[in-house]
mmCIF file of C-alpha atoms in Angstrom:
data_model
loop_
_atom_site.group_PDB
_atom_site.id
_atom_site.type_symbol
_atom_site.label_atom_id
_atom_site.label_comp_id
_atom_site.label_asym_id
_atom_site.label_seq_id
_atom_site.Cartn_x
_atom_site.Cartn_y
_atom_site.Cartn_z
ATOM 1 C CA MET S 191 108.640 105.086 81.080
ATOM 2 C CA ASP S 192 108.278 103.089 84.500
ATOM 3 C CA ASN S 193 105.144 104.194 86.268
ATOM 4 C CA THR S 194 105.322 102.107 89.142
ATOM 5 C CA ILE S 195 105.487 103.982 92.350
ATOM 6 C CA LEU S 196 105.014 100.731 94.657
ATOM 7 C CA LYS S 197 105.988 97.264 93.659
ATOM 8 C CA VAL S 198 105.516 94.120 96.085
ATOM 9 C CA LYS S 199 107.267 91.266 95.081
ATOM 10 C CA ASP S 200 106.911 87.648 96.840
ATOM 11 C CA LEU S 201 105.510 88.515 100.271
ATOM 12 C CA LYS S 202 105.322 85.922 102.933
ATOM 13 C CA VAL S 203 103.684 87.020 106.306
ATOM 14 C CA HIS S 204 103.390 84.252 108.759
ATOM 15 C CA PHE S 205 101.300 84.101 112.510
ATOM 16 C CA PHE S 206 103.018 82.228 114.739
ATOM 17 C CA THR S 207 99.955 81.042 117.175
ATOM 18 C CA ARG S 208 99.656 78.231 119.768
ATOM 19 C CA HIS S 209 97.593 76.245 116.887
ATOM 20 C CA GLY S 210 100.132 76.467 114.649
ATOM 21 C CA VAL S 211 101.968 78.998 111.840
ATOM 22 C CA VAL S 212 98.892 80.650 109.787
ATOM 23 C CA LYS S 213 100.419 81.094 106.050
ATOM 24 C CA ALA S 214 98.521 84.722 106.050
ATOM 25 C CA VAL S 215 100.107 85.851 102.782
ATOM 26 C CA ASP S 216 101.772 83.415 100.770
ATOM 27 C CA GLY S 217 104.611 84.830 98.262
ATOM 28 C CA ASP S 218 102.282 87.359 96.540
ATOM 29 C CA SER S 219 103.260 89.944 94.086
ATOM 30 C CA PHE S 220 101.661 92.688 92.475
ATOM 31 C CA ASP S 221 102.773 96.486 91.380
ATOM 32 C CA MET S 222 101.024 99.747 91.788
ATOM 33 C CA ARG S 223 101.237 102.541 89.117
ATOM 34 C CA ARG S 224 101.283 106.841 90.110
ATOM 35 C CA GLY S 225 97.804 107.907 89.964
ATOM 36 C CA GLU S 226 95.716 104.808 89.899
ATOM 37 C CA SER S 227 92.783 103.142 92.446
ATOM 38 C CA LEU S 228 94.139 99.205 92.478
ATOM 39 C CA CYS S 229 91.362 97.711 94.614
ATOM 40 C CA LEU S 230 92.405 94.708 96.575
ATOM 41 C CA VAL S 231 89.463 92.316 96.837
ATOM 42 C CA GLY S 232 88.633 88.792 98.475
ATOM 43 C CA GLU S 233 86.840 87.495 101.530
ATOM 44 C CA SER S 234 87.607 88.677 105.110
ATOM 45 C CA GLY S 235 90.401 86.377 105.975
ATOM 46 C CA CYS S 236 92.212 86.213 102.829
ATOM 47 C CA GLY S 237 95.436 88.746 104.140
ATOM 48 C CA LYS S 238 94.085 91.580 102.427
ATOM 49 C CA THR S 239 95.009 93.958 105.597
ATOM 50 C CA THR S 240 98.109 91.898 106.243
ATOM 51 C CA VAL S 241 99.673 92.959 103.013
ATOM 52 C CA ALA S 242 98.337 96.662 103.478
ATOM 53 C CA LEU S 243 99.890 96.462 107.254
ATOM 54 C CA SER S 244 103.006 95.033 105.614
ATOM 55 C CA VAL S 245 103.797 97.937 103.465
ATOM 56 C CA LEU S 246 104.341 99.866 106.455
ATOM 57 C CA ARG S 247 105.632 97.831 108.725
ATOM 58 C CA LEU S 248 102.691 97.962 111.064
ATOM 59 C CA LEU S 249 102.561 94.270 111.970
ATOM 60 C CA ASP S 250 101.671 93.053 115.863
ATOM 61 C CA SER S 251 104.940 91.285 116.281
ATOM 62 C CA PRO S 252 104.618 88.745 117.994
ATOM 63 C CA PRO S 253 102.317 87.039 116.856
ATOM 64 C CA GLY S 254 102.915 88.255 113.199
ATOM 65 C CA LYS S 255 106.054 88.252 110.623
ATOM 66 C CA ILE S 256 107.459 88.693 107.545
ATOM 67 C CA MET S 257 109.006 85.765 106.017
ATOM 68 C CA GLY S 258 110.311 86.718 102.913
ATOM 69 C CA GLY S 259 110.220 89.241 99.982
ATOM 70 C CA GLU S 260 110.373 92.560 99.046
ATOM 71 C CA ILE S 261 108.114 95.953 99.107
ATOM 72 C CA LEU S 262 109.989 98.372 97.053
ATOM 73 C CA TYR S 263 109.348 102.026 96.980
ATOM 74 C CA GLY S 264 111.073 104.936 95.359
ATOM 75 C CA GLY S 265 114.855 103.463 95.973
ATOM 76 C CA ASP S 266 113.950 102.134 99.464
ATOM 77 C CA ASP S 267 112.704 98.388 100.093
ATOM 78 C CA LEU S 268 110.489 99.211 103.113
ATOM 79 C CA LEU S 269 111.043 95.351 104.683
ATOM 80 C CA LYS S 270 114.369 96.273 105.203
ATOM 81 C CA CYS S 271 115.224 99.973 105.415
ATOM 82 C CA PRO S 272 115.869 101.595 108.953
ATOM 83 C CA ASP S 273 113.346 102.487 111.302
ATOM 84 C CA ASP S 274 113.904 106.078 111.158
ATOM 85 C CA ARG S 275 113.388 106.406 107.036
ATOM 86 C CA LEU S 276 110.515 104.759 107.745
ATOM 87 C CA ARG S 277 109.331 106.837 109.940
ATOM 88 C CA GLN S 278 109.581 109.546 107.673
ATOM 89 C CA ILE S 279 107.401 107.621 104.937
ATOM 90 C CA ARG S 280 104.678 106.416 107.250
ATOM 91 C CA GLY S 281 101.855 109.101 106.873
ATOM 92 C CA ASN S 282 103.827 111.514 104.995
ATOM 93 C CA LYS S 283 104.599 109.542 101.652
ATOM 94 C CA ILE S 284 102.574 106.470 102.258
ATOM 95 C CA ALA S 285 99.318 106.943 104.726
ATOM 96 C CA MET S 286 96.458 104.434 106.132
ATOM 97 C CA ILE S 287 92.921 104.839 106.777
ATOM 98 C CA PHE S 288 92.652 102.113 109.238
ATOM 99 C CA GLN S 289 89.204 99.771 109.136
ATOM 100 C CA ASP S 290 87.856 101.143 112.642
ATOM 101 C CA PRO S 291 88.479 104.688 113.211
ATOM 102 C CA GLN S 292 86.726 104.366 116.567
ATOM 103 C CA SER S 293 89.869 101.982 117.724
ATOM 104 C CA SER S 294 92.057 104.288 115.597
ATOM 105 C CA LEU S 295 91.089 107.734 117.241
ATOM 106 C CA ASN S 296 92.834 108.442 120.244
ATOM 107 C CA PRO S 297 89.421 108.716 122.643
ATOM 108 C CA VAL S 298 91.395 111.308 125.077
ATOM 109 C CA PHE S 299 92.666 113.943 122.418
ATOM 110 C CA THR S 300 90.360 116.440 120.234
ATOM 111 C CA VAL S 301 90.258 115.304 116.744
ATOM 112 C CA GLY S 302 92.442 118.904 115.658
ATOM 113 C CA ASP S 303 95.368 117.350 117.387
ATOM 114 C CA GLN S 304 95.289 114.268 116.232
ATOM 115 C CA ILE S 305 95.609 116.022 112.551
ATOM 116 C CA ALA S 306 97.599 118.663 113.250
ATOM 117 C CA GLU S 307 99.757 115.730 115.203
ATOM 118 C CA GLN S 308 101.443 114.725 111.446
ATOM 119 C CA LEU S 309 101.817 118.482 110.040
ATOM 120 C CA LYS S 310 104.242 118.976 113.444
ATOM 121 C CA LEU S 311 106.026 115.811 112.950
ATOM 122 C CA HIS S 312 106.358 115.945 109.010
ATOM 123 C CA LEU S 313 105.821 119.540 108.321
ATOM 124 C CA LYS S 314 107.371 121.029 111.126
ATOM 125 C CA LEU S 315 104.338 123.380 111.088
ATOM 126 C CA GLY S 316 104.147 125.447 114.293
ATOM 127 C CA HIS S 317 100.841 124.465 116.741
ATOM 128 C CA ARG S 318 98.436 127.804 115.203
ATOM 129 C CA GLU S 319 99.435 126.969 111.507
ATOM 130 C CA ALA S 320 99.163 123.214 112.369
ATOM 131 C CA MET S 321 95.822 123.696 113.439
ATOM 132 C CA GLU S 322 94.861 125.729 110.837
ATOM 133 C CA LYS S 323 95.410 123.715 108.126
ATOM 134 C CA SER S 324 93.899 120.731 110.046
ATOM 135 C CA LEU S 325 90.503 123.201 110.271
ATOM 136 C CA ARG S 326 90.905 123.010 106.134
ATOM 137 C CA LEU S 327 91.562 119.715 105.373
ATOM 138 C CA MET S 328 88.256 118.901 108.177
ATOM 139 C CA GLU S 329 85.999 121.449 105.715
ATOM 140 C CA GLN S 330 87.593 119.322 102.318
ATOM 141 C CA VAL S 331 86.303 115.579 103.540
ATOM 142 C CA GLY S 332 82.921 117.798 104.577
ATOM 143 C CA ILE S 333 82.483 117.388 107.989
ATOM 144 C CA PRO S 334 79.948 120.303 108.704
ATOM 145 C CA ARG S 335 80.858 123.093 111.138
ATOM 146 C CA ALA S 336 84.020 122.150 111.323
ATOM 147 C CA ALA S 337 85.426 125.365 113.253
ATOM 148 C CA GLU S 338 83.321 124.485 115.828
ATOM 149 C CA ARG S 339 83.721 120.621 116.012
ATOM 150 C CA ILE S 340 87.666 120.847 115.744
ATOM 151 C CA ASN S 341 87.957 121.212 119.267
ATOM 152 C CA ASP S 342 85.510 117.987 120.382
ATOM 153 C CA TYR S 343 86.887 114.289 120.689
ATOM 154 C CA PRO S 344 86.163 111.119 118.937
ATOM 155 C CA HIS S 345 83.166 109.837 120.701
ATOM 156 C CA GLN S 346 81.131 112.977 120.248
ATOM 157 C CA PHE S 347 81.432 112.564 116.213
ATOM 158 C CA SER S 348 78.837 109.796 114.484
ATOM 159 C CA GLY S 349 80.929 106.593 112.552
ATOM 160 C CA GLY S 350 81.037 108.504 108.938
ATOM 161 C CA MET S 351 82.575 111.589 110.877
ATOM 162 C CA ARG S 352 85.019 109.534 112.801
ATOM 163 C CA GLN S 353 85.989 108.116 109.027
ATOM 164 C CA ARG S 354 85.911 111.430 107.475
ATOM 165 C CA VAL S 355 88.243 112.669 110.489
ATOM 166 C CA MET S 356 90.522 109.534 109.177
ATOM 167 C CA ILE S 357 90.811 110.605 105.711
ATOM 168 C CA ALA S 358 91.676 114.237 106.831
ATOM 169 C CA ALA S 359 94.547 112.876 109.065
ATOM 170 C CA ALA S 360 95.297 110.440 106.115
ATOM 171 C CA LEU S 361 95.582 113.504 103.907
ATOM 172 C CA SER S 362 97.442 115.983 106.417
ATOM 173 C CA CYS S 363 101.021 115.709 104.319
ATOM 174 C CA ASN S 364 99.354 115.079 100.732
ATOM 175 C CA PRO S 365 100.898 111.442 100.373
ATOM 176 C CA GLU S 366 101.598 109.987 97.429
ATOM 177 C CA ILE S 367 100.093 106.653 97.853
ATOM 178 C CA LEU S 368 96.958 106.517 100.552
ATOM 179 C CA ILE S 369 96.062 102.918 101.605
ATOM 180 C CA ALA S 370 92.138 102.825 102.705
ATOM 181 C CA ASP S 371 91.622 99.481 104.795
ATOM 182 C CA GLU S 372 87.756 98.836 104.388
ATOM 183 C CA PRO S 373 86.853 102.373 104.774
ATOM 184 C CA THR S 374 82.608 102.046 104.007
ATOM 185 C CA THR S 375 82.615 98.368 105.979
ATOM 186 C CA ALA S 376 80.371 99.908 108.807
ATOM 187 C CA LEU S 377 78.466 102.259 107.067
ATOM 188 C CA ASP S 378 75.166 103.038 105.988
ATOM 189 C CA THR S 379 74.863 102.722 102.322
ATOM 190 C CA THR S 380 74.094 106.815 102.122
ATOM 191 C CA VAL S 381 77.471 107.830 103.947
ATOM 192 C CA LYS S 382 79.049 104.951 102.364
ATOM 193 C CA ALA S 383 78.649 106.619 98.727
ATOM 194 C CA GLN S 384 79.653 110.157 100.481
ATOM 195 C CA ILE S 385 83.128 108.563 101.411
ATOM 196 C CA MET S 386 83.612 107.137 97.948
ATOM 197 C CA ASP S 387 82.917 110.226 96.137
ATOM 198 C CA ILE S 388 85.979 111.863 98.170
ATOM 199 C CA PHE S 389 88.005 109.184 96.960
ATOM 200 C CA ARG S 390 87.185 110.023 93.505
ATOM 201 C CA ASP S 391 88.003 114.002 94.474
ATOM 202 C CA LEU S 392 91.166 113.212 95.510
ATOM 203 C CA LYS S 393 92.418 110.838 93.237
ATOM 204 C CA ARG S 394 91.064 113.733 90.379
ATOM 205 C CA GLU S 395 92.231 116.445 92.104
ATOM 206 C CA LYS S 396 95.534 115.225 93.539
ATOM 207 C CA ASN S 397 96.334 112.287 91.314
ATOM 208 C CA MET S 398 96.732 110.254 94.061
ATOM 209 C CA SER S 399 97.600 106.661 94.102
ATOM 210 C CA ILE S 400 94.673 104.471 96.247
ATOM 211 C CA LEU S 401 95.359 101.146 97.046
ATOM 212 C CA PHE S 402 91.699 100.265 98.337
ATOM 213 C CA ILE S 403 90.793 97.262 100.151
ATOM 214 C CA THR S 404 87.665 95.714 100.795
ATOM 215 C CA HIS S 405 85.339 92.351 100.389
ATOM 216 C CA ASP S 406 82.699 94.379 98.374
ATOM 217 C CA MET S 407 82.910 93.550 94.535
ATOM 218 C CA GLY S 408 80.031 96.504 93.796
ATOM 219 C CA THR S 409 81.761 98.602 95.663
ATOM 220 C CA VAL S 410 84.917 99.007 93.635
ATOM 221 C CA ALA S 411 83.106 98.915 90.303
ATOM 222 C CA GLY S 412 82.585 102.444 89.704
ATOM 223 C CA PHE S 413 86.125 103.268 91.333
ATOM 224 C CA ALA S 414 89.051 100.772 90.612
ATOM 225 C CA ASP S 415 91.296 101.029 87.467
ATOM 226 C CA ARG S 416 92.549 98.006 88.409
ATOM 227 C CA ILE S 417 91.620 94.930 90.635
ATOM 228 C CA VAL S 418 93.792 92.346 92.394
ATOM 229 C CA VAL S 419 91.544 89.350 93.977
ATOM 230 C CA MET S 420 92.906 87.640 96.673
ATOM 231 C CA TYR S 421 92.065 84.052 98.464
ATOM 232 C CA GLY S 422 93.248 82.478 101.020
ATOM 233 C CA GLY S 423 96.702 84.109 101.384
ATOM 234 C CA ARG S 424 97.203 84.321 97.834
ATOM 235 C CA ILE S 425 96.607 86.453 94.642
ATOM 236 C CA VAL S 426 94.634 84.190 92.198
ATOM 237 C CA GLU S 427 93.583 87.249 89.656
ATOM 238 C CA THR S 428 94.655 90.602 89.022
ATOM 239 C CA GLY S 429 93.411 92.775 86.021
ATOM 240 C CA SER S 430 91.592 96.264 85.165
ATOM 241 C CA ALA S 431 88.390 96.427 86.437
ATOM 242 C CA LEU S 432 86.921 95.675 82.814
ATOM 243 C CA ASP S 433 89.200 92.432 82.544
ATOM 244 C CA ILE S 434 87.679 91.510 85.972
ATOM 245 C CA PHE S 435 83.714 92.404 85.587
ATOM 246 C CA ASP S 436 83.678 91.694 81.812
ATOM 247 C CA HIS S 437 86.239 88.515 81.861
ATOM 248 C CA PRO S 438 85.880 86.931 84.983
ATOM 249 C CA THR S 439 88.441 83.839 84.598
ATOM 250 C CA HIS S 440 89.531 82.590 87.880
ATOM 251 C CA PRO S 441 86.681 80.224 89.211
ATOM 252 C CA TYR S 442 86.838 82.180 92.643
ATOM 253 C CA THR S 443 86.932 85.722 90.782
ATOM 254 C CA ARG S 444 83.379 84.929 89.392
ATOM 255 C CA GLY S 445 81.790 83.302 92.281
ATOM 256 C CA LEU S 446 82.542 86.914 93.840
ATOM 257 C CA LEU S 447 80.508 88.275 90.688
ATOM 258 C CA ASN S 448 77.748 85.926 91.558
ATOM 259 C CA CYS S 449 77.025 87.111 94.903
ATOM 260 C CA LEU S 450 76.478 90.724 93.897
ATOM 261 C CA PRO S 451 72.583 91.346 93.376
ATOM 262 C CA SER S 452 71.366 92.265 89.955
ATOM 263 C CA VAL S 453 68.239 94.242 89.208
ATOM 264 C CA SER S 454 68.888 92.985 85.285
ATOM 265 C CA ALA S 455 68.972 89.619 85.865
ATOM 266 C CA ILE S 456 66.182 87.687 87.094
ATOM 267 C CA ARG S 457 66.769 85.427 89.983
ATOM 268 C CA ASP S 458 64.930 83.954 93.073
ATOM 269 C CA ARG S 459 68.248 83.840 95.098
ATOM 270 C CA LEU S 460 71.875 84.565 94.881
ATOM 271 C CA THR S 461 74.389 82.381 93.999
ATOM 272 C CA PRO S 462 76.882 81.612 96.948
ATOM 273 C CA ILE S 463 80.462 80.293 96.881
ATOM 274 C CA PRO S 464 80.119 76.510 98.501
ATOM 275 C CA GLY S 465 82.088 75.970 101.711
ATOM 276 C CA ALA S 466 84.406 78.069 103.594
ATOM 277 C CA ILE S 467 87.747 79.288 103.546
ATOM 278 C CA PRO S 468 90.362 76.955 104.348
ATOM 279 C CA SER S 469 92.539 76.644 107.826
ATOM 280 C CA LEU S 470 96.014 78.828 106.771
ATOM 281 C CA ILE S 471 97.597 76.497 109.339
ATOM 282 C CA ASN S 472 97.303 73.433 106.978
ATOM 283 C CA PRO S 473 96.021 75.055 103.309
ATOM 284 C CA PRO S 474 95.726 72.796 100.391
ATOM 285 C CA LYS S 475 99.270 71.818 99.031
ATOM 286 C CA GLY S 476 98.083 72.568 95.347
ATOM 287 C CA CYS S 477 95.436 75.418 94.484
ATOM 288 C CA VAL S 478 93.508 77.110 98.003
ATOM 289 C CA PHE S 479 90.291 77.538 96.316
ATOM 290 C CA ASP S 480 90.079 73.596 95.239
ATOM 291 C CA PRO S 481 88.187 72.655 97.898
ATOM 292 C CA ARG S 482 85.499 74.952 96.937
ATOM 293 C CA CYS S 483 85.880 74.900 93.324
ATOM 294 C CA GLU S 484 83.267 73.633 90.871
ATOM 295 C CA CYS S 485 85.419 73.024 88.350
ATOM 296 C CA ARG S 486 88.618 71.664 89.516
ATOM 297 C CA LEU S 487 91.133 69.493 87.737
ATOM 298 C CA PRO S 488 92.862 66.082 89.486
ATOM 299 C CA LEU S 489 96.269 67.964 89.417
ATOM 300 C CA CYS S 490 94.833 71.054 91.600
ATOM 301 C CA ALA S 491 94.525 69.023 94.563
ATOM 302 C CA THR S 492 98.334 68.607 94.306
ATOM 303 C CA VAL S 493 100.286 71.221 92.551
ATOM 304 C CA ARG S 494 100.164 75.145 92.812
ATOM 305 C CA PRO S 495 98.906 76.716 89.942
ATOM 306 C CA GLU S 496 101.714 79.595 88.488
ATOM 307 C CA GLU S 497 100.423 82.840 87.084
ATOM 308 C CA VAL S 498 99.738 83.109 83.621
ATOM 309 C CA VAL S 499 98.896 85.880 81.290
ATOM 310 C CA ALA S 500 95.076 85.915 80.063
ATOM 311 C CA SER S 501 95.609 88.430 77.876
ATOM 312 C CA GLY S 502 97.267 92.004 77.988
ATOM 313 C CA ASP S 503 97.960 92.899 81.597
ATOM 314 C CA HIS S 504 95.206 90.201 82.996
ATOM 315 C CA THR S 505 96.824 87.605 84.633
ATOM 316 C CA VAL S 506 95.197 84.498 86.571
ATOM 317 C CA ALA S 507 96.482 81.594 88.744
ATOM 318 C CA CYS S 508 94.628 78.514 87.431
ATOM 319 C CA HIS S 509 95.634 75.134 86.035
ATOM 320 C CA GLN S 510 92.781 75.816 83.648
ATOM 321 C CA CYS S 511 94.448 78.505 81.771
ATOM 322 C CA ALA S 512 97.744 77.518 81.747
ATOM 323 C CA PRO S 513 98.645 76.332 78.245
ATOM 324 C CA SER S 514 100.198 72.883 78.631
ATOM 325 C CA VAL S 515 97.046 71.915 81.194
ATOM 326 C CA VAL S 516 94.791 72.821 77.872
ATOM 327 C CA GLY S 517 96.819 71.596 75.296
ATOM 328 C CA GLU S 518 97.021 67.981 77.561
ATOM 329 C CA GLY S 519 93.047 68.502 77.231
ATOM 330 C CA HIS S 520 92.259 68.014 81.043
ATOM 331 C CA LYS S 521 88.642 67.770 82.134
ATOM 332 C CA PRO S 522 87.650 69.471 85.567
ATOM 333 C CA SER S 523 86.587 66.268 87.661
#
């Protein structure tokens, strides 16, 4: 039985700017299974948020435009389904927690009204019933004195409390898929741990599928079932959390892990990845990581690597792992 709930196939998203066309997502494919936490990881600017916004067709257009691919949910291709059908799915079946709650919450409406809005729209609840459920949701995500604060405005909440309001709004219709875009980035360590506990509880109690987007490998270490590593608009490695942390294969994935501080390893300095992400207006012709890779091969500069199976569900897009390249005995340059 197929356990896939969401499938992204050959997604391409471009941004048309006065400097040129930015290939923000360049032919990426992955699937998401029921009840799993799938973490999309990579540096800022690698295309993670663009993928998330594309799922619900929330890209600003212009300048963004989905150039091709499919995003399959149930019997729908979300890139082609009518607007009225997409409105039934947004917030109801697939909900999203945006990166910055300060700019995502409307400053002129109370937090209770903003949570209740989706309940009225999708579940057709009356105002009183919607507000009662909003109160229960605020209590569920750990907002203290929720009954007193339901009529407060966003500016009266701290950053961590605003993020809890966003989570409550996203959970209001009990969605099948929750997309969380960098939900802990602006939070201090203690609040960050509390928010991650909420996501763990959701996964355990509701069997919810969670697409968690972050640049921090440390954050997903104890949360992810599977990890998708992105770089320069392309997926470079996919595997279980065990595969990625114990057997990282792509040089970029190894570089991300080497940037993590360790209490067990004795070293004076962290090991940074040299260089910077290349311009996605004129990306490298071959492997997008080639300019920064310390174990590049001659063909990396000219030939885009295909995704190959490292083991089981563990896949990697790297010439060093391709059987033909290994068989020919290519050496790093």
